[in-house]
mmCIF file of C-alpha atoms in Angstrom:
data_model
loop_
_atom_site.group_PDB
_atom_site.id
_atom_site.type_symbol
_atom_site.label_atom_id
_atom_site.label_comp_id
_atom_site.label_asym_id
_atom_site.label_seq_id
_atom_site.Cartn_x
_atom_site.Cartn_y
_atom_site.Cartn_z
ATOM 1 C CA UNK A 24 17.643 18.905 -0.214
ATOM 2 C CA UNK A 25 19.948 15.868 -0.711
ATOM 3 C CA UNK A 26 17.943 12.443 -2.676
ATOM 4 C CA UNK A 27 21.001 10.341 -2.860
ATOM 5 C CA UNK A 28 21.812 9.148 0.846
ATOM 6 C CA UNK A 29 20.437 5.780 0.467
ATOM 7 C CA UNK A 30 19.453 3.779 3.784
ATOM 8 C CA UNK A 31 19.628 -0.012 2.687
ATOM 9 C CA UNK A 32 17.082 0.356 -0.036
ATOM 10 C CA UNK A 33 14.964 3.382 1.048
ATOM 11 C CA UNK A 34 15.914 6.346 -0.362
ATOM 12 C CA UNK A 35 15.234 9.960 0.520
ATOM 13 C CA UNK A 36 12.656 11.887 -0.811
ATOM 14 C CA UNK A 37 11.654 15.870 -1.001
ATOM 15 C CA UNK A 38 9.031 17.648 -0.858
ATOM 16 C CA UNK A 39 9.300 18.732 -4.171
ATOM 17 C CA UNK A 40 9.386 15.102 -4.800
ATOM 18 C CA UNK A 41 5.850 14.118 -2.716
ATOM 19 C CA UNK A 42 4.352 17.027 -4.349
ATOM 20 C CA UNK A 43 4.226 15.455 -8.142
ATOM 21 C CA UNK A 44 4.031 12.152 -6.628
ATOM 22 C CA UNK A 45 0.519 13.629 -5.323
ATOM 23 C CA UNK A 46 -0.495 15.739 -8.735
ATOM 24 C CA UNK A 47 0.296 12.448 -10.758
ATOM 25 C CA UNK A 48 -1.531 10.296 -8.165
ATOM 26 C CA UNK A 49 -4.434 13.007 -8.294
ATOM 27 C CA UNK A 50 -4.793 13.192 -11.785
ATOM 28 C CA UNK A 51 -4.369 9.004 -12.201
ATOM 29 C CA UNK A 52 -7.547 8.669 -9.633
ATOM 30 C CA UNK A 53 -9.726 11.366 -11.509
ATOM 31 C CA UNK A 54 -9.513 9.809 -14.927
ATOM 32 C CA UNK A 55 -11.295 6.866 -14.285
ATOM 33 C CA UNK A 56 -13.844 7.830 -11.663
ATOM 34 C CA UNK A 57 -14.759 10.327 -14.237
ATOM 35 C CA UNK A 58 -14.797 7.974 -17.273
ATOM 36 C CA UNK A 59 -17.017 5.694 -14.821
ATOM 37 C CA UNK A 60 -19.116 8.402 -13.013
ATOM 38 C CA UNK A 61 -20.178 9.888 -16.682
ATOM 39 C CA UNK A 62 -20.010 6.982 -18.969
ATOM 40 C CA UNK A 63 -18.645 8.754 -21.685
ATOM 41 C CA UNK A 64 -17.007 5.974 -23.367
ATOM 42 C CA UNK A 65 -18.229 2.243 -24.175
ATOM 43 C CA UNK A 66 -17.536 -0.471 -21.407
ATOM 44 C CA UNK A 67 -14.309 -2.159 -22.842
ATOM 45 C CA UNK A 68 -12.667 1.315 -23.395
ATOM 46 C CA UNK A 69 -13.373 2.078 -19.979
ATOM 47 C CA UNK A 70 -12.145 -0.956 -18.530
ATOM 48 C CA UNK A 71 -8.633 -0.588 -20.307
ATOM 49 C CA UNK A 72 -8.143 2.842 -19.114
ATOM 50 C CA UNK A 73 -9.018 2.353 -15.449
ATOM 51 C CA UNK A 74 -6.519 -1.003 -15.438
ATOM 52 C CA UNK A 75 -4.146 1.366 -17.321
ATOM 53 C CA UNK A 76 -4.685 4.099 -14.717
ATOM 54 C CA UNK A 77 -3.952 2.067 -11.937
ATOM 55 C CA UNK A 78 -0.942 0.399 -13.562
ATOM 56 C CA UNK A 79 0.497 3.884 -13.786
ATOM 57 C CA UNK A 80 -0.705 5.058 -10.597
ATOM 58 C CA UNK A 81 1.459 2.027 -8.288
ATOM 59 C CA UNK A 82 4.317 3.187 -10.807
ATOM 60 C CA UNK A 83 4.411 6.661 -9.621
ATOM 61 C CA UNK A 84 3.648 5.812 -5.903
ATOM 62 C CA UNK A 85 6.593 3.310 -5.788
ATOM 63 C CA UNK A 86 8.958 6.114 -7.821
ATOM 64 C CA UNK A 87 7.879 9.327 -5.890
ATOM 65 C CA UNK A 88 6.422 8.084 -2.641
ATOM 66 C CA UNK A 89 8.565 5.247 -1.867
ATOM 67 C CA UNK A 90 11.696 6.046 -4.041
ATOM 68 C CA UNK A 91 12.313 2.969 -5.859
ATOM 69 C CA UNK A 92 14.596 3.485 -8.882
ATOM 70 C CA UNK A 93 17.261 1.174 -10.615
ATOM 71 C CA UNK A 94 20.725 1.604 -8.070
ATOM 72 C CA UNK A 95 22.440 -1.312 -7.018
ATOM 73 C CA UNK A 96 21.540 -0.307 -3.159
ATOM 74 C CA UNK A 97 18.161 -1.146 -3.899
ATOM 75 C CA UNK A 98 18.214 -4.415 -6.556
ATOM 76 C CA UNK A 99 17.084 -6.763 -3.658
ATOM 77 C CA UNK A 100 14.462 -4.563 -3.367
ATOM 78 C CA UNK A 101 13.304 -4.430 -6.813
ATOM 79 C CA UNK A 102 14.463 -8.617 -7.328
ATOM 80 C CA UNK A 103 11.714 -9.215 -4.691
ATOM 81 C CA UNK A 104 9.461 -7.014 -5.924
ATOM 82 C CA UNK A 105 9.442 -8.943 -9.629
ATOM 83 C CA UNK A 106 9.471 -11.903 -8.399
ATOM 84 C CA UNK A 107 6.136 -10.651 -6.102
ATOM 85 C CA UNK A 108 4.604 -9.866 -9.297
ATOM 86 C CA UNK A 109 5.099 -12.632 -10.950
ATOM 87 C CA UNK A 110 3.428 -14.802 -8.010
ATOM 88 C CA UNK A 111 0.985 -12.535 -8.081
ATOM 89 C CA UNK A 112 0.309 -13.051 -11.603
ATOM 90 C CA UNK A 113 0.210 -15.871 -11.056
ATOM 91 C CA UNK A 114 -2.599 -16.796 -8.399
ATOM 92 C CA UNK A 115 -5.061 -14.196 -10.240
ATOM 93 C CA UNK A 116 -4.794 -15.264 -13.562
ATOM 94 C CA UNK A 117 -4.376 -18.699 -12.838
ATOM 95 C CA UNK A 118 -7.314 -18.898 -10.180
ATOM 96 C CA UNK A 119 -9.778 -17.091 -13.096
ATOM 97 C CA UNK A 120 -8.627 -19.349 -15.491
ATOM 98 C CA UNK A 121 -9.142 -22.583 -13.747
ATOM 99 C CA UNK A 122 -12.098 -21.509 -12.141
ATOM 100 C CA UNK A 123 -13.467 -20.591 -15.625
ATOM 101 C CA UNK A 124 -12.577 -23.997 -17.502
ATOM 102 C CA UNK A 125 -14.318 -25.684 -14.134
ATOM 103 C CA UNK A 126 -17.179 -23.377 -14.705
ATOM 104 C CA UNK A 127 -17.305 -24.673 -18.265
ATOM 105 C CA UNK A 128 -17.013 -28.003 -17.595
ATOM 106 C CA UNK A 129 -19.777 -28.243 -15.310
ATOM 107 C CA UNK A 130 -22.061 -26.533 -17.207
ATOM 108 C CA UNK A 131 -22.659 -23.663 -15.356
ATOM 109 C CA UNK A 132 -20.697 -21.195 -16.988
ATOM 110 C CA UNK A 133 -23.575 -18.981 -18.151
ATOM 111 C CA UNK B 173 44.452 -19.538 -1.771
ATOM 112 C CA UNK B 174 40.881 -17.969 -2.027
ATOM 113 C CA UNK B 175 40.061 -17.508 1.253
ATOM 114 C CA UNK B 176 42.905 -15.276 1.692
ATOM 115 C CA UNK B 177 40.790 -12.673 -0.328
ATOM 116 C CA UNK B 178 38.052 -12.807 2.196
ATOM 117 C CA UNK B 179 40.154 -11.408 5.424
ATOM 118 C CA UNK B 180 39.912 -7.901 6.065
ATOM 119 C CA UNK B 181 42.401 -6.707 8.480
ATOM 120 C CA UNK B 182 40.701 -4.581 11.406
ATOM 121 C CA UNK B 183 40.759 -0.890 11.938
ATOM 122 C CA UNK B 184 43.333 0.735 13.894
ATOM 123 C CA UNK B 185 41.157 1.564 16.658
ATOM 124 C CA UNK B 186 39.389 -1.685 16.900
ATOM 125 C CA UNK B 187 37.811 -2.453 20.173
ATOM 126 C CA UNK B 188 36.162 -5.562 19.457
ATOM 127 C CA UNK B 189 33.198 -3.701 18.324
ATOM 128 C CA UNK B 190 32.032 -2.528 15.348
ATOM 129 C CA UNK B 191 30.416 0.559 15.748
ATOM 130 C CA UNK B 192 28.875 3.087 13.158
ATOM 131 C CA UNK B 193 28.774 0.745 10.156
ATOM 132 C CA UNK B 194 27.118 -2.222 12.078
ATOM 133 C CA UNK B 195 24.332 0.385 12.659
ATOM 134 C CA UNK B 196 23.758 1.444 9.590
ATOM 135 C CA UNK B 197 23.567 -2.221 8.360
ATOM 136 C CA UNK B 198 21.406 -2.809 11.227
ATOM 137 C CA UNK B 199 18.939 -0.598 9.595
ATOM 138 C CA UNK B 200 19.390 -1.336 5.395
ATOM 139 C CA UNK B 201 18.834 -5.092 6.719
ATOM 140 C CA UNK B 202 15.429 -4.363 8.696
ATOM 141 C CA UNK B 203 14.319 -2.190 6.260
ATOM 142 C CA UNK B 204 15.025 -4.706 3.696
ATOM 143 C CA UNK B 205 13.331 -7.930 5.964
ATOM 144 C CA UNK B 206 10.025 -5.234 6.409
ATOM 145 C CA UNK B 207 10.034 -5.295 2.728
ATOM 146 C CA UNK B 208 10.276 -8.792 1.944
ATOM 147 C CA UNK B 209 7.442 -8.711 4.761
ATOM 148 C CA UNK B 210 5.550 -6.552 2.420
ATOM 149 C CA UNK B 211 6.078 -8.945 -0.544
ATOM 150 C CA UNK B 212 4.715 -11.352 1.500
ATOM 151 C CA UNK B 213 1.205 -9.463 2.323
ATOM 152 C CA UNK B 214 1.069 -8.545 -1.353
ATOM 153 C CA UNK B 215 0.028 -12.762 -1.901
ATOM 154 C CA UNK B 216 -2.273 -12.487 0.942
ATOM 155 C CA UNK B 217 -4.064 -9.521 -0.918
ATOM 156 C CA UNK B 218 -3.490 -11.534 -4.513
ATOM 157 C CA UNK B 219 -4.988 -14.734 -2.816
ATOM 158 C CA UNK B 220 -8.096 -12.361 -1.612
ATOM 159 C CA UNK B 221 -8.340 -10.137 -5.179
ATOM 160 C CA UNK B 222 -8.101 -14.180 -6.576
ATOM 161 C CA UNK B 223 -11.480 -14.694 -4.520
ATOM 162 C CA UNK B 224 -12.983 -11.901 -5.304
ATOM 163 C CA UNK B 225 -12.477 -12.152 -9.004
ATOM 164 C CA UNK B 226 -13.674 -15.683 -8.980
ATOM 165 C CA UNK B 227 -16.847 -14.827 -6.613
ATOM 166 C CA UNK B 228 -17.746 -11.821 -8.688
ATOM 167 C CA UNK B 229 -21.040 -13.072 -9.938
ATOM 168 C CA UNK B 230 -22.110 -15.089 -7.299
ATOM 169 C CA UNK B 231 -24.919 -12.953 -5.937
ATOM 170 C CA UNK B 232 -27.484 -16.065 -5.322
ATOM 171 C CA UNK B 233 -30.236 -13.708 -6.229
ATOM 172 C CA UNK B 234 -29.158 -11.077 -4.084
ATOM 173 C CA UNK B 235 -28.070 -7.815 -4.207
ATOM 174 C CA UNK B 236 -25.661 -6.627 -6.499
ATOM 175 C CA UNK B 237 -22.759 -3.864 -6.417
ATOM 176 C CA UNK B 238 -24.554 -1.497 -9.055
ATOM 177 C CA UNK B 239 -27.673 -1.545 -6.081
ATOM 178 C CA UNK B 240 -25.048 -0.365 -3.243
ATOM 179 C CA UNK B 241 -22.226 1.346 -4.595
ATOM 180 C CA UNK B 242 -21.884 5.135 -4.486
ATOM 181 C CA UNK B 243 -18.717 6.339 -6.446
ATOM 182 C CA UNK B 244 -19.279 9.679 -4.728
ATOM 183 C CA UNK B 245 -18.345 7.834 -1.564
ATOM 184 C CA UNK B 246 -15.491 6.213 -2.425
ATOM 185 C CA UNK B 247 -13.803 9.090 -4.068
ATOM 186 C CA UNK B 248 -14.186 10.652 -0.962
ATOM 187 C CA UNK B 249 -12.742 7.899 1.127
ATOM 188 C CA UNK B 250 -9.786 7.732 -1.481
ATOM 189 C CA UNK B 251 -8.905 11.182 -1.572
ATOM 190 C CA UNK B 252 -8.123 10.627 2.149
ATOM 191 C CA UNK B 253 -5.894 7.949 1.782
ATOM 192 C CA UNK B 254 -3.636 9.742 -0.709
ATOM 193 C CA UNK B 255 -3.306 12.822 1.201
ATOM 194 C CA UNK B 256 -2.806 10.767 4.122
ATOM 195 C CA UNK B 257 0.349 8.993 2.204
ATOM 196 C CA UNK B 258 1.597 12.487 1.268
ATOM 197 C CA UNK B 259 1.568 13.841 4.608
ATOM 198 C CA UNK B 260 3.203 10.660 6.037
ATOM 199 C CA UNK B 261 5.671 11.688 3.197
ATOM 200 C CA UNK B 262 5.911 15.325 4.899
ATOM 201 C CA UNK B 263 6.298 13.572 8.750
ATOM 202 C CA UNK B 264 9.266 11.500 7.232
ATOM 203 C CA UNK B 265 11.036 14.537 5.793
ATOM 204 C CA UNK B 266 10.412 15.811 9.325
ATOM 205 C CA UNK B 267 11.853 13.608 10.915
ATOM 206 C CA UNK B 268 15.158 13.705 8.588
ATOM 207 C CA UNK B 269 15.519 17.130 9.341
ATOM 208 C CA UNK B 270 15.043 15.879 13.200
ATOM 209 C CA UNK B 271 12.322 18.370 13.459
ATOM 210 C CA UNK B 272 10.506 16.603 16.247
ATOM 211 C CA UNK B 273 7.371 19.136 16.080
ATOM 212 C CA UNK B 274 7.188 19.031 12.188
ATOM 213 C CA UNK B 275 7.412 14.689 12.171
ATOM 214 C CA UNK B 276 4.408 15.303 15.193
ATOM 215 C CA UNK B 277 2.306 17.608 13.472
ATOM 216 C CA UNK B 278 2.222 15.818 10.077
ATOM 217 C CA UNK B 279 2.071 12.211 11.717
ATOM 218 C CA UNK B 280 -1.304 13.330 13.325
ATOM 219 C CA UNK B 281 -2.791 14.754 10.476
ATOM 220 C CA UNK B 282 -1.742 11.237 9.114
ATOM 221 C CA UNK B 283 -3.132 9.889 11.628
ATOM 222 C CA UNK B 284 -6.898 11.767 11.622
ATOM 223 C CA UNK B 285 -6.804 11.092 7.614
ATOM 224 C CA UNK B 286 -6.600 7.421 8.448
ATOM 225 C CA UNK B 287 -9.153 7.756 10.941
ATOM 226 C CA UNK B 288 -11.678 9.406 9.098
ATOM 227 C CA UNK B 289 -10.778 6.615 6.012
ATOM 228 C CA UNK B 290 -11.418 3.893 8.629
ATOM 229 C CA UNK B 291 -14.939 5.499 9.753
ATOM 230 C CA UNK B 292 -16.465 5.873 6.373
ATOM 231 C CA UNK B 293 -15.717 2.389 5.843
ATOM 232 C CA UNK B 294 -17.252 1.105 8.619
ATOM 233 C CA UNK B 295 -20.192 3.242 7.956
ATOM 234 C CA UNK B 296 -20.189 2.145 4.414
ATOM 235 C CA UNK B 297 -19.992 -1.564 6.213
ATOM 236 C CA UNK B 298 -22.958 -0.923 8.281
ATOM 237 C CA UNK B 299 -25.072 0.685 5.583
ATOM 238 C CA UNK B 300 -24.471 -2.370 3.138
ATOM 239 C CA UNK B 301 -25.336 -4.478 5.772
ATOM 240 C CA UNK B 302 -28.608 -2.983 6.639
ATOM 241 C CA UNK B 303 -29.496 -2.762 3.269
ATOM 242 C CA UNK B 304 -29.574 -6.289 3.083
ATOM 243 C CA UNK B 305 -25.692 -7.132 1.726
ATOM 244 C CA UNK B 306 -23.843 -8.718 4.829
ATOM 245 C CA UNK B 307 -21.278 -11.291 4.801
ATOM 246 C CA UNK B 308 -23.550 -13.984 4.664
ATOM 247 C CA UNK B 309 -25.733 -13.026 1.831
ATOM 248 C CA UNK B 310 -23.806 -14.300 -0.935
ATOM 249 C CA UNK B 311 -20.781 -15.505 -2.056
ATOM 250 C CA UNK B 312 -19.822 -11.883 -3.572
ATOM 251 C CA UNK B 313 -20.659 -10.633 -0.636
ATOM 252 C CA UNK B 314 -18.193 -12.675 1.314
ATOM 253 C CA UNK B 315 -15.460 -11.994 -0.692
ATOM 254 C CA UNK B 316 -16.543 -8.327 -0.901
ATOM 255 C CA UNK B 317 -16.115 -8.336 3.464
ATOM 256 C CA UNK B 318 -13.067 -10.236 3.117
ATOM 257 C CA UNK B 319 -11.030 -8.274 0.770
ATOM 258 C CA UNK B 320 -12.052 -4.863 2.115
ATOM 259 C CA UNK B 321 -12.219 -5.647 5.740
ATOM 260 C CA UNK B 322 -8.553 -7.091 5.007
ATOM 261 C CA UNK B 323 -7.583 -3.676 3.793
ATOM 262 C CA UNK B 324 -9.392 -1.554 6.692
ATOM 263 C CA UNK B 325 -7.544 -4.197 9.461
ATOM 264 C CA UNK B 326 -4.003 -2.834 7.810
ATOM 265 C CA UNK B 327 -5.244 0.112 8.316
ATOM 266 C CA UNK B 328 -6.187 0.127 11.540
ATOM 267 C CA UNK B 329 -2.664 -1.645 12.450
ATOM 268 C CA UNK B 330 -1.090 0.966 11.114
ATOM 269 C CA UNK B 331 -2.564 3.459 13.110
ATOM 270 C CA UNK B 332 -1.725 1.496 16.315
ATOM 271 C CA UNK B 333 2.179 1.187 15.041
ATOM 272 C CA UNK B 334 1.602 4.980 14.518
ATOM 273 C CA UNK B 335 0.586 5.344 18.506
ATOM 274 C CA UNK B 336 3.066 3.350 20.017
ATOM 275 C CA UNK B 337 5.732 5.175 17.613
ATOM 276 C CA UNK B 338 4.903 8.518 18.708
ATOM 277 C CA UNK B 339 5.213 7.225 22.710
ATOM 278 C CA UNK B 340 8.849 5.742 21.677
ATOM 279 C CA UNK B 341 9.952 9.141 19.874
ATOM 280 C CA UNK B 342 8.642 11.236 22.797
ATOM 281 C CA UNK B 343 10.601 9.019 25.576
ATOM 282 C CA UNK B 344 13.810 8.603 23.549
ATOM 283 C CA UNK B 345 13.900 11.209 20.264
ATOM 284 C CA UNK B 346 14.362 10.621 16.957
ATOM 285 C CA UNK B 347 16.917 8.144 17.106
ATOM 286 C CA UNK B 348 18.801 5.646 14.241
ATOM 287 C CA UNK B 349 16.159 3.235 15.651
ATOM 288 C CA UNK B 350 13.057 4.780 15.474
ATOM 289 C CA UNK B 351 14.065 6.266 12.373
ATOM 290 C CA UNK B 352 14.073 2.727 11.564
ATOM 291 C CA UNK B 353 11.243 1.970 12.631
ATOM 292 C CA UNK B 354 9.213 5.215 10.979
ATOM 293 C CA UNK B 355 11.015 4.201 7.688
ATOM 294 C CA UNK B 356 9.303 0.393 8.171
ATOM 295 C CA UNK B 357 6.040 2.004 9.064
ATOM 296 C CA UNK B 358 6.367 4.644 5.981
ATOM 297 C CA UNK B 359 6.495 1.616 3.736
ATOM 298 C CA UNK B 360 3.815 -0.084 5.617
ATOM 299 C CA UNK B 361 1.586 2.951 5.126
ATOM 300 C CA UNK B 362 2.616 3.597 1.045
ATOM 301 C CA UNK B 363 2.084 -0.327 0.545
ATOM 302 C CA UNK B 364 -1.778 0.324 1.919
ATOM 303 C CA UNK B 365 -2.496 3.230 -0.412
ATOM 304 C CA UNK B 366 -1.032 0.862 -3.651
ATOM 305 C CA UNK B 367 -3.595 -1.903 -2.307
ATOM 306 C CA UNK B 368 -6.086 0.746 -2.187
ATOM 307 C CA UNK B 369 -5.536 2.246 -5.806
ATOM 308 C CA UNK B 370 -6.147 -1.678 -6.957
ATOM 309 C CA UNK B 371 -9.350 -2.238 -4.607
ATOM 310 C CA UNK B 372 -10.765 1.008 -5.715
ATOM 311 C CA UNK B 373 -9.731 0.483 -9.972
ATOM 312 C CA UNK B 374 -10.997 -3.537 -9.867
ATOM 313 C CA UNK B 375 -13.878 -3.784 -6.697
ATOM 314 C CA UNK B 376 -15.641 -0.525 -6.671
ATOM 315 C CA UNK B 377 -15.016 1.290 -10.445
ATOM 316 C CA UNK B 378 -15.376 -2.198 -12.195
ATOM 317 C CA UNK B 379 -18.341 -3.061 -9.956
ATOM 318 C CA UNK B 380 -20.457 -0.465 -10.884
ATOM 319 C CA UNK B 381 -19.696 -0.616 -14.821
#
């Protein structure tokens, strides 16, 4: 089965292809429901490895699932997508932050 | 002198239209515009996750997530959204091998994974509710309803798109546009499962810690 015809940014997959997209997804889910579900390790630990999880989980969706990769078909595609991040970024971590100082500052950050 | 550069001399058998390539950029540019769409959701959900994160203690006495939340549940309802991306990755392959009973066959079990997904949700709505969490009960609450409920209404769009493309594909075939359009909706339906894996990791693992 052919993966290079391109259609303006959307690849083709295989099945071969959806099939580790779903192990890796699979796997990426079951690590941190189980680290949560049996507490095994302290809080903090936990925390990393489920935001670590998930990081790598959207990774292999957009790679096997929706066939991003790094050909010049698809660098609008991937521009966008940065730049989304970076907004994204953005509003979250700027929203806690401010909201936290405020917090602070009117003395009801406890 | 530069513009020169910039003429392309027609093809021999020009007829004042262009023809197969115009198509094909017909599609690369609304696949393209359905993704910038999709950027454009992703700071609806970052405004709402925003919300949420700032709202997360707010329970004004109230209930809390570690009362309500059963992980049990929401594995469950997870585990049905990932299949249901992987079989919307089996009706796609379908439908590039123009297999109009194979795109069918997976797009419904698509479609009845969505379903279910949608169902335990609003179960898992109504139970919180009646428990005592609703909307109204605090600000957590609120931006519990609105980040979720967000999620489930994509959802639910989704599966409407999915209706309406079936009745298009059974009156005209797989054609270069509804390919088109399953190839928007494919992205559509990926994109939800992404929000998912980030409403799951920060609202429902992280609540119960």
């Amino acid at each position: 089965m052919s993966t290079s015809k391109t259609h303006g940014g959307a690849a083709h997959g295989s099945v071969k292809e959806y099939v580790w997209g779903l192990i890796w997804s699979v796997i990426l889910t079951a690590i941190p429901f189980g680290l949560v579900m049996s507490g095994a390790l302290d809080s903090g630990l936990t925390l990393v490895i489920i935001l670590l999880c998930a990081i790598a989980q959207i990774f292999v969706q957009l790679v096997f699932f929706l066939h991003m990769n790094t050909s010049s078909e698809q660098s609008w595609n991937v521009v966008s997508g940065v730049f989304i991040v970076l907004i994204t970024l953005i509003v979250v971590l700027g929203s806690i932050w401010i909201m936290q100082h405020l917090n602070h500052n009117m003395l009801m950050g406890h | 002198m530069a513009t020169t550069d910039m003429t392309i001399a027609p093809e021999a058998d020009y007829d004042g239209f262009v023809k197969e390539e115009h198509h094909h950029d017909y599609a690369g540019d609304t696949l393209l515009g359905f993704w910038i769409y999709i950027m454009s959701d992703c700071i609806l959900f970052a405004t709402l996750f925003a919300t949420y994160a700032v709202l997360g203690t707010g329970f004004a006495g109230g209930l809390t997530p570690k009362d309500l939340f059963d992980l049990n549940f929401v594995a469950v309802e997870t585990a049905l959204l990932l299949f249901s991306s992987f079989t919307f990755g089996m009706a796609m392959l379908g439908a590039q091998a123009k297999d109009e009973s194979r795109l069918f066959k997976w797009l419904g079990v698509t479609f009845l994974l969505g379903l279910a997904f949608l169902c335990m949700e609003m179960y898992e709505f109504y139970h919180f509710s009646s428990e005592g969490a609703d909307p109204t009960t605090s600000a957590y609450w609120s931006a519990f309803y609105a980040l979720v409920a967000t999620h489930g209404l994509h959802v639910f769009a989704g599966m409407c798109w999915m209706i309406i493309l079936v009745v298009h594909i059974k009156r005209d075939g797989i054609t270069e546009e509804n390919h088109t359009r399953l190839a928007c909706l494919s992205l559509f339906w990926h994109f939800l499962d992404i929000i998912w894996i980030c409403v799951f990791s920060m609202v429902y693992l992280m609540g119960v810690m």
